[in-house]
């Protein structure tokens, strides 16, 4: 008997796995906050005997080195990866016994990185699950452009070959268990579904349905922007990440918050976008703790810039701290709990209105002078946009404020979360702003004219 438990990190679009038998288990691609992994193993009543990395990750800081140190597990890292710490260098075909009748076999699957390695779990000699990391994803593959631009085309071809190798060597009923692809920017395309098998991928995955030339051409054409913080993840993982520190940050009062803002530091309000729009510390930015906090804050904030967190509860601070540690933002400079009245002292609160696409259409119909700012990514914009709108992707707004035309800015995205972030940045920059908190599909229903690429 064997088990393979999913350890979800939904905010980053990633999964880790705890897999094993009655007494022992392996952890594949562990997250930075390894207390979750240790708790999962304790619930199963198993000892972690191996920790396996499919590759040196470019999108999050691994907890693998520390997990192996704490548990005494063997730390399996692809032999081709250049790392600064002692590990078990894994080559194609190497096997690691996990428990009685359970073996983990390494399969070289370059493409996402040159050294990428998948792991096949074999129960009594029969493959039952493939931990495919950033190789074969559900309905897609991992993007090949995160290592070095000169290698991208070569790695794209390698992705195609690696996907076909897995499909050829494994039976249709073998479970496909990737690390990326659940909203991760490491995925080269949209990955649908939560569970898959080799057989299901043969029937639906473009990498297995298209010839290599077509696949590579379409893959490279569809690549979107890479989060800026990715540049720091690979070096951190190769050097060997320090243990995560989740102790309570220094508490900040209104005076401290004001001083940090005056020094040009980032003050981040974790409350809902509704609460933020109604009243907030002037100059603060709104990244909802319920949203993709780690991805967008780490993407937009200058690397190494001190950040102070504001939240309604200590639990929200703790949650945000955990999220940020996963992408290498280890210690908030300070934190404050309560309400904007607690954080501002005698200073007045800032606020801005929220609206729908119907409100935008009505304002345009009345002849109101306004700017429509679309902060969706390039790939989203390519499918169509509101006529007359200005486009600056969310992760570039803070650097391109001077490109936003004069006037009241109505900012929108696809659903409202990113529009709220951009609205807070514009507001902090002294602009009059309206946050469109609405699904993009409602734009056409509201009567707004949409432009499609064919019309442009």
Coordinates of N, CA and C in Angstrom, one line a residue, residues 268-443:
X268 N 2.0 48.3 3.7 CA 1.1 47.5 3.0 C -0.1 47.1 3.9
X269 N -1.3 47.5 3.4 CA -2.6 47.3 4.2 C -3.2 46.0 3.6
X270 N -3.3 45.0 4.5 CA -3.8 43.7 4.1 C -5.3 43.5 4.1
X271 N -6.0 44.6 4.5 CA -7.5 44.4 4.6 C -8.1 44.3 3.2
X272 N -9.4 44.0 3.2 CA -10.2 43.8 2.0 C -10.1 45.1 1.2
X273 N -10.3 45.0 -0.1 CA -10.3 46.2 -1.0 C -11.4 47.1 -0.7
X274 N -12.5 46.5 -0.2 CA -13.7 47.4 0.2 C -13.3 48.2 1.4
X275 N -12.8 47.6 2.4 CA -12.4 48.3 3.6 C -11.3 49.4 3.3
X276 N -10.3 49.0 2.5 CA -9.3 49.9 2.1 C -9.8 51.2 1.4
X277 N -10.7 51.0 0.4 CA -11.2 52.1 -0.4 C -11.9 53.1 0.5
X278 N -12.6 52.6 1.6 CA -13.4 53.4 2.4 C -12.5 54.3 3.4
X279 N -11.3 53.9 3.7 CA -10.5 54.7 4.5 C -9.2 54.0 4.8
X280 N -8.1 54.7 4.6 CA -6.7 54.0 4.8 C -5.7 55.1 5.0
X281 N -4.5 54.6 5.5 CA -3.4 55.5 5.7 C -2.9 56.1 4.3
X282 N -2.9 57.4 4.2 CA -2.4 58.0 2.9 C -1.0 57.5 2.6
X283 N -0.8 57.1 1.4 CA 0.5 56.6 1.0 C 0.7 55.1 1.1
X284 N -0.2 54.4 1.8 CA -0.1 52.9 1.9 C -0.7 52.2 0.7
X285 N -0.3 51.0 0.5 CA -0.7 50.2 -0.7 C -1.6 49.0 -0.2
X286 N -2.6 48.6 -1.0 CA -3.5 47.6 -0.6 C -3.2 46.3 -1.3
X287 N -2.7 45.3 -0.6 CA -2.6 43.9 -1.1 C -3.3 43.1 -0.2
X288 N -4.5 42.6 -0.6 CA -5.4 41.8 0.3 C -4.7 40.5 0.7
X289 N -4.8 40.2 2.0 CA -4.2 38.9 2.5 C -4.9 37.8 1.9
X290 N -6.2 38.0 1.5 CA -7.0 36.9 0.8 C -6.6 36.8 -0.7
X291 N -5.9 37.7 -1.2 CA -5.5 37.7 -2.6 C -4.2 37.0 -2.8
X292 N -3.6 37.2 -4.0 CA -2.3 36.6 -4.2 C -1.2 37.5 -3.7
X293 N -1.1 37.6 -2.4 CA -0.3 38.6 -1.8 C 1.2 38.4 -2.1
X294 N 1.7 37.2 -2.0 CA 3.1 37.0 -2.2 C 3.5 37.3 -3.6
X295 N 2.7 36.8 -4.6 CA 3.1 37.0 -6.0 C 3.2 38.5 -6.3
X296 N 2.1 39.2 -6.0 CA 2.1 40.6 -6.5 C 2.9 41.6 -5.7
X297 N 2.9 41.4 -4.4 CA 3.8 42.3 -3.6 C 5.2 42.0 -3.9
X298 N 5.7 40.8 -4.0 CA 7.1 40.5 -4.3 C 7.4 40.9 -5.7
X299 N 6.5 40.9 -6.6 CA 6.7 41.3 -8.0 C 6.9 42.8 -8.1
X300 N 6.1 43.5 -7.3 CA 6.1 45.0 -7.5 C 7.0 45.7 -6.6
X301 N 7.3 45.2 -5.4 CA 8.1 45.9 -4.4 C 9.6 45.8 -4.8
X302 N 10.3 46.9 -4.8 CA 11.8 46.8 -5.0 C 12.4 45.8 -4.1
X303 N 13.2 44.9 -4.6 CA 13.7 43.8 -3.8 C 14.6 44.4 -2.7
X304 N 14.3 43.9 -1.5 CA 15.1 44.4 -0.3 C 14.5 45.6 0.4
X305 N 13.4 46.2 -0.2 CA 12.8 47.4 0.4 C 12.1 46.9 1.7
X306 N 12.3 47.7 2.8 CA 11.6 47.3 4.1 C 10.1 47.5 3.9
X307 N 9.3 46.5 4.4 CA 7.9 46.6 4.3 C 7.2 46.5 5.7
X308 N 6.2 47.3 5.9 CA 5.5 47.3 7.2 C 4.1 46.8 6.8
X309 N 3.5 45.9 7.6 CA 2.2 45.3 7.4 C 1.2 45.8 8.3
X310 N 0.0 46.2 7.8 CA -1.1 46.6 8.6 C -2.3 45.6 8.4
X311 N -2.9 45.3 9.5 CA -4.0 44.3 9.4 C -5.0 44.5 10.5
X312 N -6.2 43.9 10.3 CA -7.2 44.0 11.4 C -6.9 43.1 12.5
X313 N -6.2 42.0 12.2 CA -5.9 41.0 13.3 C -4.5 40.5 13.2
X314 N -4.0 40.0 14.4 CA -2.7 39.4 14.4 C -2.6 38.2 13.5
X315 N -3.7 37.5 13.4 CA -3.7 36.3 12.6 C -3.4 36.6 11.1
X316 N -4.0 37.8 10.6 CA -3.7 38.2 9.3 C -2.2 38.5 9.1
X317 N -1.6 39.1 10.1 CA -0.2 39.4 10.0 C 0.6 38.1 9.9
X318 N 0.3 37.2 10.7 CA 1.0 35.9 10.7 C 0.8 35.2 9.4
X319 N -0.4 35.2 8.9 CA -0.6 34.6 7.6 C 0.2 35.3 6.5
X320 N 0.2 36.6 6.5 CA 0.9 37.3 5.5 C 2.4 37.0 5.6
X321 N 2.9 37.0 6.8 CA 4.3 36.7 7.0 C 4.7 35.4 6.5
X322 N 3.9 34.4 6.6 CA 4.1 33.0 6.1 C 4.2 33.1 4.6
X323 N 3.2 33.8 4.0 CA 3.1 33.9 2.5 C 4.4 34.5 2.0
X324 N 4.8 35.6 2.6 CA 6.0 36.4 2.1 C 7.3 35.6 2.3
X325 N 7.4 34.9 3.3 CA 8.6 34.1 3.6 C 8.8 33.0 2.5
X326 N 7.7 32.6 1.9 CA 7.8 31.6 0.8 C 8.5 32.1 -0.4
X327 N 8.5 33.4 -0.6 CA 9.2 34.0 -1.7 C 10.4 34.9 -1.3
X328 N 10.9 34.7 -0.1 CA 12.1 35.3 0.3 C 12.0 36.6 0.9
X329 N 10.8 37.1 1.2 CA 10.6 38.3 2.0 C 10.5 37.9 3.4
X330 N 11.7 37.8 4.1 CA 11.7 37.0 5.3 C 11.2 37.7 6.6
X331 N 11.5 39.0 6.7 CA 11.1 39.7 7.9 C 10.5 41.0 7.6
X332 N 9.2 41.2 7.9 CA 8.6 42.5 7.8 C 9.4 43.5 8.8
X333 N 9.6 44.7 8.3 CA 10.3 45.7 9.2 C 9.5 46.0 10.5
X334 N 8.1 45.9 10.3 CA 7.2 46.2 11.5 C 5.8 45.8 11.1
X335 N 4.9 45.8 12.0 CA 3.5 45.5 11.8 C 2.6 46.2 12.8
X336 N 1.4 46.4 12.4 CA 0.4 47.0 13.3 C -0.9 46.4 13.0
X337 N -1.7 46.2 14.1 CA -3.0 45.6 14.1 C -4.0 46.6 14.6
X338 N -5.2 46.5 14.0 CA -6.3 47.4 14.4 C -7.0 48.0 13.3
X339 N -7.2 49.3 13.2 CA -8.0 50.0 12.2 C -7.2 51.2 11.8
X340 N -7.6 51.8 10.6 CA -6.9 53.0 10.1 C -6.8 54.1 11.2
X341 N -7.8 54.2 12.0 CA -7.7 55.3 13.1 C -6.6 55.1 14.0
X342 N -6.2 53.8 14.2 CA -5.1 53.5 15.1 C -3.7 53.8 14.4
X343 N -3.7 53.8 13.1 CA -2.5 53.9 12.3 C -2.1 55.3 11.8
X344 N -3.1 56.2 12.0 CA -2.9 57.5 11.4 C -2.6 58.7 12.4
X345 N -2.9 58.4 13.6 CA -2.8 59.5 14.6 C -3.8 60.6 14.3
X346 N -3.3 61.8 14.1 CA -4.2 63.0 13.8 C -4.4 63.2 12.3
X347 N -3.7 62.5 11.5 CA -3.7 62.7 10.1 C -5.1 62.2 9.5
X348 N -5.6 62.9 8.5 CA -6.9 62.4 7.9 C -6.7 61.1 7.1
X349 N -7.8 60.3 7.0 CA -7.7 59.1 6.2 C -7.9 59.5 4.7
X350 N -7.3 58.7 3.9 CA -7.5 58.8 2.5 C -8.5 57.7 2.0
X351 N -9.2 58.0 0.9 CA -10.2 57.1 0.4 C -10.4 57.3 -1.1
X352 N -11.1 56.4 -1.7 CA -11.4 56.5 -3.1 C -12.7 55.7 -3.4
X353 N -13.4 56.0 -4.5 CA -14.7 55.2 -4.8 C -14.4 53.9 -5.5
X354 N -15.3 53.0 -5.4 CA -15.3 51.8 -6.2 C -16.5 51.9 -7.2
X355 N -16.5 51.1 -8.2 CA -17.5 51.2 -9.2 C -17.6 49.9 -10.0
X356 N -18.6 49.8 -10.9 CA -18.8 48.6 -11.8 C -18.5 49.1 -13.2
X357 N -18.5 48.2 -14.1 CA -18.4 48.5 -15.6 C -19.7 49.3 -16.0
X358 N -20.8 49.0 -15.4 CA -22.0 49.7 -15.7 C -21.9 51.2 -15.3
X359 N -21.2 51.4 -14.2 CA -21.0 52.8 -13.7 C -20.0 53.5 -14.7
X360 N -19.0 52.8 -15.2 CA -18.1 53.4 -16.2 C -18.8 53.7 -17.4
X361 N -19.7 52.8 -17.9 CA -20.4 53.1 -19.2 C -21.3 54.3 -19.0
X362 N -21.9 54.4 -17.8 CA -22.8 55.6 -17.5 C -22.1 56.9 -17.5
X363 N -20.9 56.8 -16.9 CA -20.0 58.0 -16.8 C -19.6 58.5 -18.2
X364 N -19.2 57.5 -19.0 CA -18.9 57.9 -20.4 C -20.0 58.5 -21.2
X365 N -21.2 57.9 -21.0 CA -22.4 58.3 -21.6 C -22.8 59.8 -21.3
X366 N -22.4 60.2 -20.0 CA -22.7 61.5 -19.6 C -21.6 62.5 -20.1
X367 N -20.6 62.0 -20.7 CA -19.5 62.8 -21.2 C -18.5 63.2 -20.2
X368 N -18.4 62.4 -19.1 CA -17.4 62.7 -18.1 C -16.0 62.4 -18.7
X369 N -15.1 63.4 -18.4 CA -13.7 63.2 -18.9 C -13.0 62.2 -17.9
X370 N -12.5 61.1 -18.4 CA -11.9 60.1 -17.6 C -10.9 59.3 -18.3
X371 N -10.0 58.6 -17.6 CA -9.0 57.8 -18.2 C -9.4 56.3 -17.8
X372 N -9.4 55.4 -18.7 CA -9.6 54.0 -18.4 C -8.3 53.3 -18.4
X373 N -7.8 52.7 -17.3 CA -6.6 52.1 -17.2 C -6.8 50.6 -17.0
X374 N -6.3 49.8 -18.0 CA -6.4 48.3 -18.0 C -5.1 47.8 -17.4
X375 N -5.1 47.1 -16.3 CA -3.9 46.6 -15.7 C -3.7 45.1 -15.8
X376 N -4.5 44.5 -16.7 CA -4.3 43.0 -17.0 C -2.9 42.8 -17.7
X377 N -2.5 41.5 -17.7 CA -1.3 41.2 -18.3 C -1.4 41.3 -19.8
X378 N -0.3 41.3 -20.5 CA -0.3 41.4 -22.0 C -1.1 40.3 -22.6
X379 N -1.0 39.0 -22.1 CA -1.7 37.9 -22.7 C -3.2 38.1 -22.6
X380 N -3.7 38.7 -21.5 CA -5.1 38.9 -21.3 C -5.6 40.0 -22.2
X381 N -4.8 41.1 -22.3 CA -5.1 42.2 -23.2 C -5.2 41.8 -24.6
X382 N -4.4 40.9 -25.0 CA -4.3 40.4 -26.4 C -5.7 39.9 -26.9
X383 N -6.5 39.4 -26.0 CA -7.8 38.8 -26.4 C -8.9 39.9 -26.6
X384 N -8.6 41.2 -26.2 CA -9.5 42.2 -26.4 C -9.5 43.2 -25.3
X385 N -9.9 44.5 -25.5 CA -9.8 45.5 -24.5 C -11.0 46.5 -24.7
X386 N -11.2 47.4 -23.7 CA -12.2 48.4 -23.8 C -11.6 49.5 -24.7
X387 N -12.5 49.9 -25.6 CA -12.1 51.0 -26.6 C -11.6 52.2 -25.8
X388 N -10.4 52.8 -26.2 CA -9.9 54.0 -25.6 C -9.2 53.8 -24.3
X389 N -9.0 52.6 -23.9 CA -8.3 52.3 -22.6 C -6.8 52.4 -22.8
X390 N -6.2 52.7 -21.7 CA -4.7 52.7 -21.6 C -4.3 51.4 -21.0
X391 N -3.2 50.8 -21.4 CA -2.8 49.6 -20.9 C -1.4 49.7 -20.2
X392 N -1.4 49.4 -18.9 CA -0.1 49.2 -18.2 C -0.3 48.0 -17.3
X393 N 0.4 46.9 -17.5 CA 0.2 45.7 -16.6 C 0.4 46.1 -15.2
X394 N -0.3 45.4 -14.3 CA -0.3 45.7 -12.9 C 1.1 45.8 -12.3
X395 N 2.0 44.9 -12.7 CA 3.3 44.9 -12.1 C 4.2 46.0 -12.5
X396 N 3.8 46.8 -13.5 CA 4.5 48.0 -14.0 C 3.9 49.3 -13.6
X397 N 2.8 49.3 -13.0 CA 2.1 50.6 -12.7 C 2.9 51.5 -11.8
X398 N 3.5 50.9 -10.7 CA 4.2 51.8 -9.8 C 5.5 52.4 -10.4
X399 N 6.0 51.8 -11.5 CA 7.1 52.4 -12.2 C 6.8 53.3 -13.4
X400 N 5.5 53.3 -13.7 CA 5.1 54.1 -15.0 C 3.9 55.0 -14.7
X401 N 3.9 55.5 -13.5 CA 2.8 56.4 -13.1 C 2.8 57.7 -14.0
X402 N 3.9 58.1 -14.5 CA 4.0 59.3 -15.3 C 3.4 59.1 -16.7
X403 N 3.1 57.8 -17.0 CA 2.6 57.5 -18.3 C 1.0 57.5 -18.3
X404 N 0.5 57.6 -17.1 CA -1.0 57.6 -17.0 C -1.5 59.0 -17.3
X405 N -2.4 59.1 -18.4 CA -2.8 60.5 -18.8 C -3.5 61.2 -17.6
X406 N -3.5 62.5 -17.7 CA -4.2 63.4 -16.7 C -5.7 63.1 -16.6
X407 N -6.2 63.3 -15.5 CA -7.7 63.1 -15.3 C -7.9 62.0 -14.2
X408 N -9.2 61.8 -13.9 CA -9.6 60.8 -13.0 C -9.4 59.4 -13.7
X409 N -8.7 58.5 -13.0 CA -8.4 57.2 -13.6 C -9.3 56.1 -13.1
X410 N -10.0 55.5 -14.0 CA -10.9 54.3 -13.7 C -10.1 53.1 -14.0
X411 N -9.6 52.4 -13.0 CA -8.7 51.3 -13.3 C -9.4 49.9 -13.1
X412 N -9.2 49.0 -14.1 CA -9.8 47.7 -14.1 C -8.8 46.6 -14.4
X413 N -9.2 45.4 -14.0 CA -8.4 44.2 -14.3 C -9.5 43.2 -14.9
X414 N -9.3 41.9 -14.5 CA -10.3 40.9 -14.9 C -11.3 40.6 -13.9
X415 N -11.0 41.0 -12.6 CA -12.0 40.6 -11.5 C -12.1 41.6 -10.4
X416 N -11.1 42.5 -10.2 CA -11.1 43.5 -9.2 C -9.9 43.5 -8.2
X417 N -9.3 42.4 -8.0 CA -8.2 42.4 -7.0 C -7.0 43.2 -7.5
X418 N -6.6 43.0 -8.8 CA -5.4 43.8 -9.3 C -5.8 45.2 -9.5
X419 N -7.0 45.5 -9.8 CA -7.5 46.9 -10.0 C -7.3 47.6 -8.6
X420 N -7.7 46.9 -7.5 CA -7.6 47.5 -6.2 C -6.1 47.8 -5.9
X421 N -5.2 46.9 -6.2 CA -3.8 47.2 -6.0 C -3.3 48.4 -6.7
X422 N -3.7 48.4 -8.0 CA -3.3 49.6 -8.9 C -3.9 50.9 -8.4
X423 N -5.2 50.8 -8.0 CA -5.8 52.0 -7.5 C -5.1 52.5 -6.3
X424 N -4.7 51.7 -5.4 CA -3.9 52.1 -4.2 C -2.6 52.8 -4.5
X425 N -1.9 52.2 -5.6 CA -0.7 52.8 -6.0 C -0.9 54.2 -6.6
X426 N -1.9 54.3 -7.4 CA -2.3 55.6 -8.0 C -2.7 56.6 -7.0
X427 N -3.5 56.2 -6.0 CA -3.9 57.0 -4.9 C -2.7 57.5 -4.1
X428 N -1.8 56.6 -3.8 CA -0.6 57.0 -3.1 C 0.2 58.0 -3.8
X429 N 0.1 57.9 -5.2 CA 0.9 58.8 -6.0 C 0.2 60.2 -6.3
X430 N -1.0 60.4 -5.6 CA -1.7 61.6 -5.7 C -2.7 61.7 -6.8
X431 N -3.0 60.6 -7.4 CA -4.0 60.7 -8.5 C -5.4 60.5 -8.0
X432 N -6.4 61.1 -8.7 CA -7.8 60.8 -8.4 C -8.1 59.5 -9.1
X433 N -8.7 58.5 -8.4 CA -8.9 57.2 -8.9 C -10.2 56.6 -8.5
X434 N -10.7 55.7 -9.4 CA -11.9 54.9 -9.2 C -11.5 53.5 -9.5
X435 N -11.7 52.6 -8.5 CA -11.4 51.2 -8.7 C -12.6 50.4 -9.2
X436 N -12.5 49.9 -10.4 CA -13.6 49.1 -11.0 C -13.5 47.7 -10.4
X437 N -14.5 47.4 -9.5 CA -14.5 46.1 -8.8 C -15.6 45.2 -9.5
X438 N -15.2 44.6 -10.6 CA -16.2 43.9 -11.4 C -15.5 42.9 -12.3
X439 N -16.2 41.9 -12.7 CA -15.7 40.9 -13.7 C -15.6 41.5 -15.1
X440 N -14.6 41.2 -15.8 CA -14.4 41.8 -17.1 C -15.5 41.5 -18.1
X441 N -16.1 40.3 -17.9 CA -17.2 39.9 -18.8 C -18.4 40.9 -18.7
X442 N -18.5 41.6 -17.6 CA -19.6 42.6 -17.5 C -19.4 43.9 -18.3
X443 N -18.2 44.1 -18.8 CA -17.9 45.2 -19.6 C -18.8 45.3 -20.9

